[in-house]
């Protein structure tokens, strides 16, 4: 059995437990929101901080890896945005949300535990997932600011708005602190490092559990008597092709062209091939755009990775 199947089963299993708990009403209905806030503001910044702080700065600043991963994201985002505007003219908010669905992978909540299982004891693997998550946050911030500008007709510099959004982002702050400590070769006291790491280790199970609850709750927004329409199926299939096939392929080609270390290429491609993060659904819910389509796309993408990731693992690692 491919090694990647074990972490995928663990990931999917925790999500299923979250779905079951939400359906059975064992916990308050707003539990998923509390868990997401905890992960977003405390647990995930903690794991980003300690992972980057304890990784040598030379292992963090792999510029070829950064260029390959971010370049593939930007290409995927722009292509999806343009195709969406061609199919749905003048619907910029819809295009932004579709582009985010096709770009923003679950490099944090799935990527970090997946890297830990595929590359046990390899700190560079965790650093690769952390950098990928940080780069993904930039795409998420751009989309968030775009939706704010479109929805409220805000005037002003988009660069300033994006900068302010990033400065206020706890994930970015945690990452920057970690990179700063690594660059300055500052070693945290063992007790403090242990506290931060223990908090960070709760991020993945809490986030996956919350994703399951979120997917269970998404049914309340379904207005059609059908589980999924042909139009929705076509859209989420196209989005997942871009996310699970096109983006990792572009990542592979860019990194290969830049002569990146083969193991680092494998990490980058696998991280690029992860399904869309649940954060996209939460953003869709907040702005009432692509709510059902986002939830269904996340679920379909997660299921498809049981096929795509083992194939990638067999090609890249063996």
Coordinates of N, CA, C and O in Angstrom, one line a residue, residues 55-194:
X55 N 14.4 25.6 12.1 CA 14.9 25.2 10.8 C 16.0 26.2 10.4 O 15.8 27.4 10.4
X56 N 17.2 25.8 10.0 CA 18.2 26.7 9.5 C 17.7 27.6 8.4 O 17.0 27.1 7.5
X57 N 18.1 28.8 8.4 CA 17.6 29.8 7.4 C 17.9 29.4 6.0 O 17.1 29.7 5.1
X58 N 19.0 28.7 5.8 CA 19.3 28.3 4.4 C 18.4 27.2 3.9 O 18.2 27.0 2.7
X59 N 17.8 26.4 4.9 CA 16.8 25.4 4.5 C 15.4 26.0 4.3 O 14.5 25.4 3.7
X60 N 15.2 27.3 4.7 CA 14.0 28.0 4.5 C 14.0 28.7 3.2 O 13.0 28.7 2.4
X61 N 15.1 29.5 3.0 CA 15.1 30.3 1.8 C 15.6 29.6 0.6 O 16.7 30.0 0.0
X62 N 14.9 28.6 0.2 CA 15.2 27.9 -1.1 C 14.4 28.7 -2.2 O 13.3 28.5 -2.4
X63 N 15.1 29.7 -2.8 CA 14.5 30.6 -3.7 C 13.9 29.9 -4.9 O 12.8 30.3 -5.5
X64 N 14.5 28.8 -5.4 CA 13.9 28.1 -6.5 C 12.6 27.4 -6.1 O 11.7 27.4 -6.9
X65 N 12.6 26.8 -4.9 CA 11.4 26.2 -4.4 C 10.3 27.3 -4.2 O 9.1 27.0 -4.7
X66 N 10.6 28.4 -3.7 CA 9.6 29.5 -3.5 C 9.1 30.0 -4.8 O 7.9 30.2 -5.0
X67 N 10.0 30.1 -5.8 CA 9.6 30.6 -7.1 C 8.7 29.6 -7.8 O 7.7 29.9 -8.5
X68 N 9.1 28.3 -7.7 CA 8.3 27.3 -8.4 C 6.9 27.1 -7.8 O 5.9 27.1 -8.5
X69 N 6.8 27.1 -6.5 CA 5.5 27.0 -5.8 C 4.6 28.2 -6.0 O 3.4 28.1 -6.4
X70 N 5.2 29.4 -5.8 CA 4.4 30.6 -5.9 C 4.0 30.9 -7.4 O 2.9 31.3 -7.7
X71 N 5.0 30.6 -8.3 CA 4.7 30.8 -9.7 C 3.6 29.9 -10.2 O 2.7 30.4 -11.0
X72 N 3.5 28.7 -9.8 CA 2.5 27.8 -10.3 C 1.1 28.2 -9.7 O 0.1 28.2 -10.4
X73 N 1.1 28.7 -8.5 CA -0.1 29.3 -7.9 C -0.6 30.5 -8.7 O -1.8 30.5 -9.0
X74 N 0.3 31.4 -9.0 CA -0.1 32.6 -9.7 C -0.7 32.3 -11.1 O -1.7 32.8 -11.5
X75 N 0.0 31.4 -11.8 CA -0.4 31.0 -13.1 C -1.8 30.4 -13.1 O -2.7 30.7 -13.9
X76 N -2.0 29.4 -12.1 CA -3.3 28.8 -12.0 C -4.4 29.8 -11.6 O -5.5 29.7 -12.2
X77 N -4.1 30.7 -10.8 CA -5.0 31.7 -10.3 C -5.5 32.6 -11.5 O -6.7 32.8 -11.8
X78 N -4.5 33.1 -12.2 CA -4.8 34.0 -13.3 C -5.6 33.3 -14.4 O -6.5 33.9 -15.0
X79 N -5.2 32.1 -14.8 CA -5.9 31.4 -15.8 C -7.3 31.1 -15.5 O -8.2 31.3 -16.3
X80 N -7.5 30.7 -14.2 CA -8.9 30.4 -13.8 C -9.7 31.7 -13.7 O -10.9 31.7 -14.1
X81 N -9.1 32.8 -13.3 CA -9.8 34.1 -13.2 C -10.2 34.5 -14.6 O -11.4 34.9 -14.8
X82 N -9.3 34.4 -15.6 CA -9.6 34.8 -17.0 C -10.7 34.0 -17.6 O -11.7 34.5 -18.2
X83 N -10.6 32.6 -17.4 CA -11.6 31.7 -18.0 C -13.0 32.0 -17.3 O -14.0 32.0 -18.0
X84 N -13.0 32.3 -16.0 CA -14.3 32.6 -15.4 C -14.9 33.9 -15.9 O -16.1 33.9 -16.1
X85 N -14.1 34.9 -16.1 CA -14.6 36.1 -16.6 C -15.1 36.0 -18.1 O -16.1 36.6 -18.5
X86 N -14.5 35.1 -18.8 CA -14.9 34.8 -20.2 C -16.3 34.1 -20.2 O -17.2 34.4 -21.0
X87 N -16.5 33.2 -19.2 CA -17.8 32.4 -19.1 C -18.8 33.3 -18.4 O -20.0 33.1 -18.7
X88 N -18.4 34.1 -17.4 CA -19.4 34.9 -16.7 C -18.9 36.4 -16.7 O -18.3 36.8 -15.7
X89 N -19.1 37.1 -17.8 CA -18.6 38.5 -17.9 C -19.0 39.4 -16.7 O -20.2 39.3 -16.3
X90 N -18.1 40.3 -16.3 CA -18.4 41.3 -15.3 C -18.6 40.8 -13.9 O -18.9 41.5 -13.0
X91 N -18.5 39.5 -13.7 CA -18.7 38.9 -12.4 C -17.3 38.7 -11.7 O -16.8 37.5 -11.6
X92 N -16.7 39.8 -11.3 CA -15.3 39.7 -10.7 C -15.3 38.9 -9.4 O -14.3 38.2 -9.2
X93 N -16.3 39.1 -8.6 CA -16.2 38.4 -7.3 C -16.3 36.9 -7.5 O -15.6 36.1 -6.8
X94 N -17.2 36.5 -8.4 CA -17.3 35.0 -8.7 C -16.0 34.5 -9.3 O -15.6 33.4 -8.9
X95 N -15.4 35.3 -10.2 CA -14.1 34.9 -10.8 C -13.0 34.7 -9.7 O -12.2 33.8 -9.7
X96 N -13.0 35.7 -8.7 CA -12.0 35.6 -7.7 C -12.2 34.4 -6.8 O -11.2 33.7 -6.4
X97 N -13.4 34.0 -6.5 CA -13.7 32.9 -5.7 C -13.4 31.6 -6.4 O -12.8 30.6 -5.8
X98 N -13.7 31.5 -7.7 CA -13.4 30.3 -8.5 C -11.8 30.1 -8.5 O -11.3 29.0 -8.4
X99 N -11.1 31.3 -8.7 CA -9.7 31.2 -8.8 C -9.1 30.7 -7.5 O -8.1 30.0 -7.5
X100 N -9.6 31.2 -6.4 CA -9.1 30.8 -5.1 C -9.4 29.3 -4.9 O -8.5 28.6 -4.3
X101 N -10.5 28.8 -5.3 CA -10.9 27.4 -5.2 C -9.9 26.5 -5.9 O -9.5 25.4 -5.5
X102 N -9.4 27.1 -7.1 CA -8.5 26.3 -7.9 C -7.0 26.5 -7.6 O -6.1 25.9 -8.2
X103 N -6.8 27.2 -6.5 CA -5.4 27.6 -6.2 C -5.0 27.3 -4.7 O -3.9 26.8 -4.5
X104 N -5.9 27.6 -3.8 CA -5.5 27.6 -2.4 C -5.6 26.2 -1.8 O -6.7 25.8 -1.3
X105 N -4.5 25.5 -1.8 CA -4.5 24.1 -1.3 C -4.4 24.0 0.2 O -4.0 25.0 0.9
X106 N -4.7 22.9 0.8 CA -4.7 22.7 2.2 C -3.3 22.3 2.7 O -3.0 21.3 3.3
X107 N -2.3 23.2 2.4 CA -0.9 23.0 2.7 C -0.7 23.1 4.2 O 0.3 22.6 4.7
X108 N -1.6 23.7 5.0 CA -1.4 23.8 6.4 C -2.0 22.6 7.1 O -1.2 21.8 7.7
X109 N -3.3 22.4 7.1 CA -4.0 21.4 7.9 C -3.8 20.0 7.4 O -3.8 19.1 8.2
X110 N -3.5 19.8 6.1 CA -3.2 18.5 5.6 C -1.7 18.4 5.3 O -1.1 17.3 5.5
X111 N -1.2 19.5 4.7 CA 0.2 19.4 4.2 C 1.2 19.1 5.3 O 2.1 18.3 5.1
X112 N 1.1 19.8 6.4 CA 2.1 19.6 7.5 C 2.1 18.2 8.1 O 3.2 17.6 8.1
X113 N 0.9 17.6 8.5 CA 1.0 16.2 8.9 C 1.4 15.3 7.8 O 2.0 14.2 8.1
X114 N 1.0 15.5 6.6 CA 1.4 14.7 5.5 C 2.9 14.6 5.3 O 3.5 13.6 5.1
X115 N 3.5 15.8 5.3 CA 5.0 15.9 5.2 C 5.7 15.1 6.3 O 6.7 14.5 6.1
X116 N 5.1 15.3 7.5 CA 5.7 14.6 8.7 C 5.7 13.1 8.6 O 6.6 12.4 9.0
X117 N 4.6 12.6 7.9 CA 4.4 11.2 7.8 C 5.2 10.6 6.6 O 5.8 9.5 6.6
X118 N 5.3 11.4 5.5 CA 6.0 10.9 4.3 C 7.5 11.1 4.5 O 8.3 10.3 3.9
X119 N 8.0 12.1 5.2 CA 9.4 12.4 5.4 C 9.7 12.4 6.9 O 10.0 13.5 7.5
X120 N 9.6 11.3 7.7 CA 9.7 11.3 9.1 C 11.1 11.8 9.5 O 12.1 11.4 9.0
X121 N 11.1 12.7 10.5 CA 12.3 13.2 11.1 C 13.0 14.3 10.2 O 14.1 14.7 10.5
X122 N 12.4 14.6 9.1 CA 13.0 15.6 8.1 C 12.5 17.0 8.4 O 11.3 17.3 8.0
X123 N 13.2 17.8 9.1 CA 12.8 19.2 9.4 C 12.5 20.0 8.1 O 11.7 20.9 8.1
X124 N 13.3 19.7 7.1 CA 13.1 20.5 5.8 C 11.7 20.2 5.2 O 11.2 21.1 4.6
X125 N 11.2 19.0 5.4 CA 9.8 18.8 4.9 C 8.8 19.6 5.6 O 7.9 20.2 5.0
X126 N 8.9 19.8 6.9 CA 8.0 20.6 7.7 C 8.2 22.1 7.2 O 7.2 22.9 7.1
X127 N 9.4 22.5 7.0 CA 9.7 23.9 6.6 C 9.1 24.1 5.2 O 8.6 25.2 4.9
X128 N 9.2 23.1 4.3 CA 8.6 23.2 3.0 C 7.1 23.4 3.1 O 6.5 24.2 2.3
X129 N 6.4 22.7 4.0 CA 5.0 22.8 4.1 C 4.7 24.2 4.7 O 3.7 24.8 4.3
X130 N 5.5 24.7 5.7 CA 5.3 26.0 6.3 C 5.4 27.1 5.3 O 4.6 28.0 5.2
X131 N 6.5 27.0 4.4 CA 6.7 28.1 3.4 C 5.5 28.0 2.4 O 5.0 29.1 1.9
X132 N 5.1 26.8 2.0 CA 4.0 26.7 1.0 C 2.7 27.3 1.6 O 1.9 28.0 0.9
X133 N 2.5 27.1 2.9 CA 1.4 27.7 3.6 C 1.4 29.2 3.6 O 0.4 29.9 3.4
X134 N 2.6 29.7 3.9 CA 2.8 31.2 3.9 C 2.5 31.8 2.6 O 1.9 32.8 2.4
X135 N 3.0 31.1 1.5 CA 2.8 31.6 0.1 C 1.3 31.5 -0.2 O 0.8 32.4 -0.9
X136 N 0.7 30.5 0.3 CA -0.8 30.4 0.0 C -1.6 31.5 0.7 O -2.6 31.9 0.2
X137 N -1.1 31.9 1.9 CA -1.8 32.9 2.6 C -1.8 34.2 1.8 O -2.8 35.0 1.8
X138 N -0.7 34.5 1.0 CA -0.7 35.7 0.2 C -1.8 35.7 -0.9 O -2.4 36.7 -1.1
X139 N -2.0 34.5 -1.5 CA -3.1 34.4 -2.5 C -4.4 34.6 -1.8 O -5.3 35.3 -2.4
X140 N -4.6 34.0 -0.6 CA -5.8 34.2 0.1 C -6.1 35.6 0.4 O -7.2 36.1 0.3
X141 N -5.0 36.3 0.9 CA -5.1 37.7 1.2 C -5.5 38.6 0.0 O -6.4 39.5 0.1
X142 N -4.9 38.3 -1.1 CA -5.3 39.0 -2.4 C -6.7 38.9 -2.7 O -7.4 39.8 -3.1
X143 N -7.2 37.6 -2.6 CA -8.7 37.4 -2.9 C -9.6 38.1 -1.9 O -10.6 38.7 -2.3
X144 N -9.2 38.0 -0.6 CA -10.0 38.7 0.4 C -10.1 40.1 0.2 O -11.2 40.7 0.2
X145 N -9.0 40.8 -0.1 CA -9.0 42.2 -0.4 C -9.8 42.5 -1.7 O -10.5 43.5 -1.7
X146 N -9.7 41.7 -2.7 CA -10.4 41.9 -3.9 C -11.9 41.9 -3.6 O -12.7 42.7 -4.1
X147 N -12.4 40.9 -2.8 CA -13.8 40.8 -2.5 C -14.3 42.0 -1.7 O -15.4 42.5 -1.9
X148 N -13.4 42.5 -0.8 CA -13.8 43.7 0.0 C -13.9 44.9 -0.9 O -14.9 45.7 -0.8
X149 N -13.0 45.0 -1.9 CA -13.0 46.2 -2.8 C -14.2 46.1 -3.7 O -14.9 47.1 -3.9
X150 N -14.5 44.9 -4.2 CA -15.7 44.7 -5.1 C -17.0 44.9 -4.4 O -17.9 45.6 -4.8
X151 N -17.1 44.3 -3.2 CA -18.3 44.4 -2.4 C -18.7 45.7 -1.8 O -19.8 46.1 -1.7
X152 N -17.6 46.5 -1.5 CA -17.9 47.8 -0.9 C -17.5 49.0 -1.7 O -17.6 50.1 -1.3
X153 N -17.0 48.7 -2.9 CA -16.5 49.7 -3.8 C -15.5 50.6 -3.2 O -15.6 51.9 -3.2
X154 N -14.6 50.0 -2.4 CA -13.6 50.8 -1.7 C -12.6 51.5 -2.7 O -12.3 50.9 -3.7
X155 N -12.2 52.6 -2.3 CA -11.2 53.3 -3.1 C -9.8 53.3 -2.3 O -9.8 53.2 -1.1
X156 N -8.8 53.5 -3.0 CA -7.5 53.5 -2.3 C -6.5 52.5 -2.9 O -6.8 51.8 -3.8
X157 N -5.3 52.5 -2.4 CA -4.3 51.6 -2.9 C -4.5 50.2 -2.5 O -4.6 49.9 -1.3
X158 N -4.6 49.3 -3.5 CA -4.8 47.9 -3.2 C -3.5 47.3 -2.5 O -3.7 46.5 -1.6
X159 N -2.4 47.9 -2.8 CA -1.1 47.4 -2.1 C -1.2 47.7 -0.6 O -0.8 46.9 0.2
X160 N -1.7 48.9 -0.3 CA -1.8 49.3 1.1 C -2.8 48.4 1.8 O -2.5 47.9 3.0
X161 N -3.9 48.1 1.2 CA -5.0 47.3 1.8 C -4.4 45.9 2.0 O -4.7 45.3 3.1
X162 N -3.7 45.3 1.0 CA -3.2 44.0 1.1 C -2.1 43.9 2.2 O -2.1 43.0 3.0
X163 N -1.3 45.0 2.3 CA -0.2 45.0 3.3 C -0.8 45.0 4.7 O -0.4 44.3 5.6
X164 N -1.9 45.8 4.9 CA -2.5 45.9 6.2 C -3.2 44.5 6.6 O -3.1 44.1 7.7
X165 N -3.8 43.9 5.5 CA -4.4 42.6 5.8 C -3.4 41.5 6.2 O -3.6 40.7 7.1
X166 N -2.2 41.6 5.6 CA -1.1 40.6 5.9 C -0.5 40.9 7.3 O -0.3 40.0 8.0
X167 N -0.4 42.2 7.6 CA 0.2 42.5 8.9 C -0.7 42.0 10.0 O -0.2 41.6 11.1
X168 N -2.0 42.0 9.8 CA -3.0 41.6 10.8 C -3.2 40.1 10.8 O -3.9 39.6 11.7
X169 N -2.6 39.4 9.9 CA -2.8 38.0 9.8 C -1.9 37.2 10.8 O -0.7 37.3 10.7
X170 N -2.5 36.5 11.7 CA -1.7 35.8 12.7 C -0.7 34.7 12.1 O 0.3 34.5 12.7
X171 N -1.1 34.1 11.0 CA -0.3 33.1 10.4 C 1.0 33.8 9.8 O 2.1 33.3 10.0
X172 N 0.8 34.9 9.2 CA 1.9 35.7 8.6 C 2.8 36.2 9.8 O 4.1 36.0 9.7
X173 N 2.2 36.7 10.9 CA 3.0 37.1 12.0 C 3.8 36.0 12.6 O 5.0 36.2 12.9
X174 N 3.2 34.9 12.8 CA 3.9 33.7 13.4 C 5.0 33.3 12.5 O 6.1 32.9 13.0
X175 N 4.8 33.3 11.2 CA 5.8 32.8 10.2 C 7.0 33.8 10.2 O 8.2 33.4 10.2
X176 N 6.7 35.1 10.2 CA 7.8 36.1 10.2 C 8.6 36.0 11.5 O 9.8 36.2 11.4
X177 N 8.0 35.8 12.6 CA 8.7 35.7 13.9 C 9.6 34.5 13.8 O 10.8 34.5 14.2
X178 N 9.1 33.3 13.3 CA 9.9 32.1 13.2 C 11.1 32.3 12.2 O 12.2 31.9 12.5
X179 N 10.8 33.0 11.1 CA 11.9 33.2 10.1 C 13.0 34.1 10.8 O 14.2 34.0 10.6
X180 N 12.5 35.2 11.5 CA 13.4 36.1 12.2 C 14.3 35.4 13.2 O 15.5 35.6 13.2
X181 N 13.7 34.5 14.0 CA 14.5 33.7 15.0 C 15.5 32.8 14.3 O 16.6 32.7 14.8
X182 N 15.1 32.2 13.2 CA 16.0 31.4 12.4 C 17.2 32.2 11.9 O 18.3 31.8 12.0
X183 N 16.9 33.3 11.3 CA 17.9 34.1 10.7 C 18.9 34.6 11.7 O 20.1 34.8 11.4
X184 N 18.4 34.9 12.9 CA 19.3 35.5 14.0 C 19.9 34.4 14.8 O 20.6 34.6 15.7
X185 N 19.6 33.1 14.4 CA 20.1 31.9 15.2 C 19.8 32.0 16.6 O 20.6 31.7 17.5
X186 N 18.6 32.5 17.0 CA 18.1 32.6 18.4 C 17.4 31.3 18.7 O 16.4 30.9 18.1
X187 N 17.9 30.6 19.8 CA 17.3 29.4 20.2 C 16.3 29.7 21.4 O 16.7 30.3 22.4
X188 N 15.1 29.3 21.2 CA 14.1 29.5 22.3 C 14.4 28.6 23.5 O 14.9 27.5 23.3
X189 N 14.1 29.1 24.7 CA 14.3 28.2 25.9 C 13.5 26.9 25.7 O 12.4 26.9 25.1
X190 N 14.0 25.8 26.1 CA 13.4 24.5 25.8 C 11.9 24.4 26.3 O 11.1 23.9 25.6
X191 N 11.7 25.0 27.5 CA 10.3 24.9 28.0 C 9.3 25.7 27.1 O 8.2 25.3 26.9
X192 N 9.8 26.9 26.7 CA 8.9 27.7 25.8 C 8.7 27.1 24.5 O 7.6 27.0 23.9
X193 N 9.8 26.5 23.9 CA 9.6 25.8 22.6 C 8.7 24.6 22.7 O 7.9 24.4 21.8
X194 N 8.7 23.9 23.8 CA 7.8 22.8 24.0 C 6.4 23.2 24.1 O 5.5 22.6 23.5

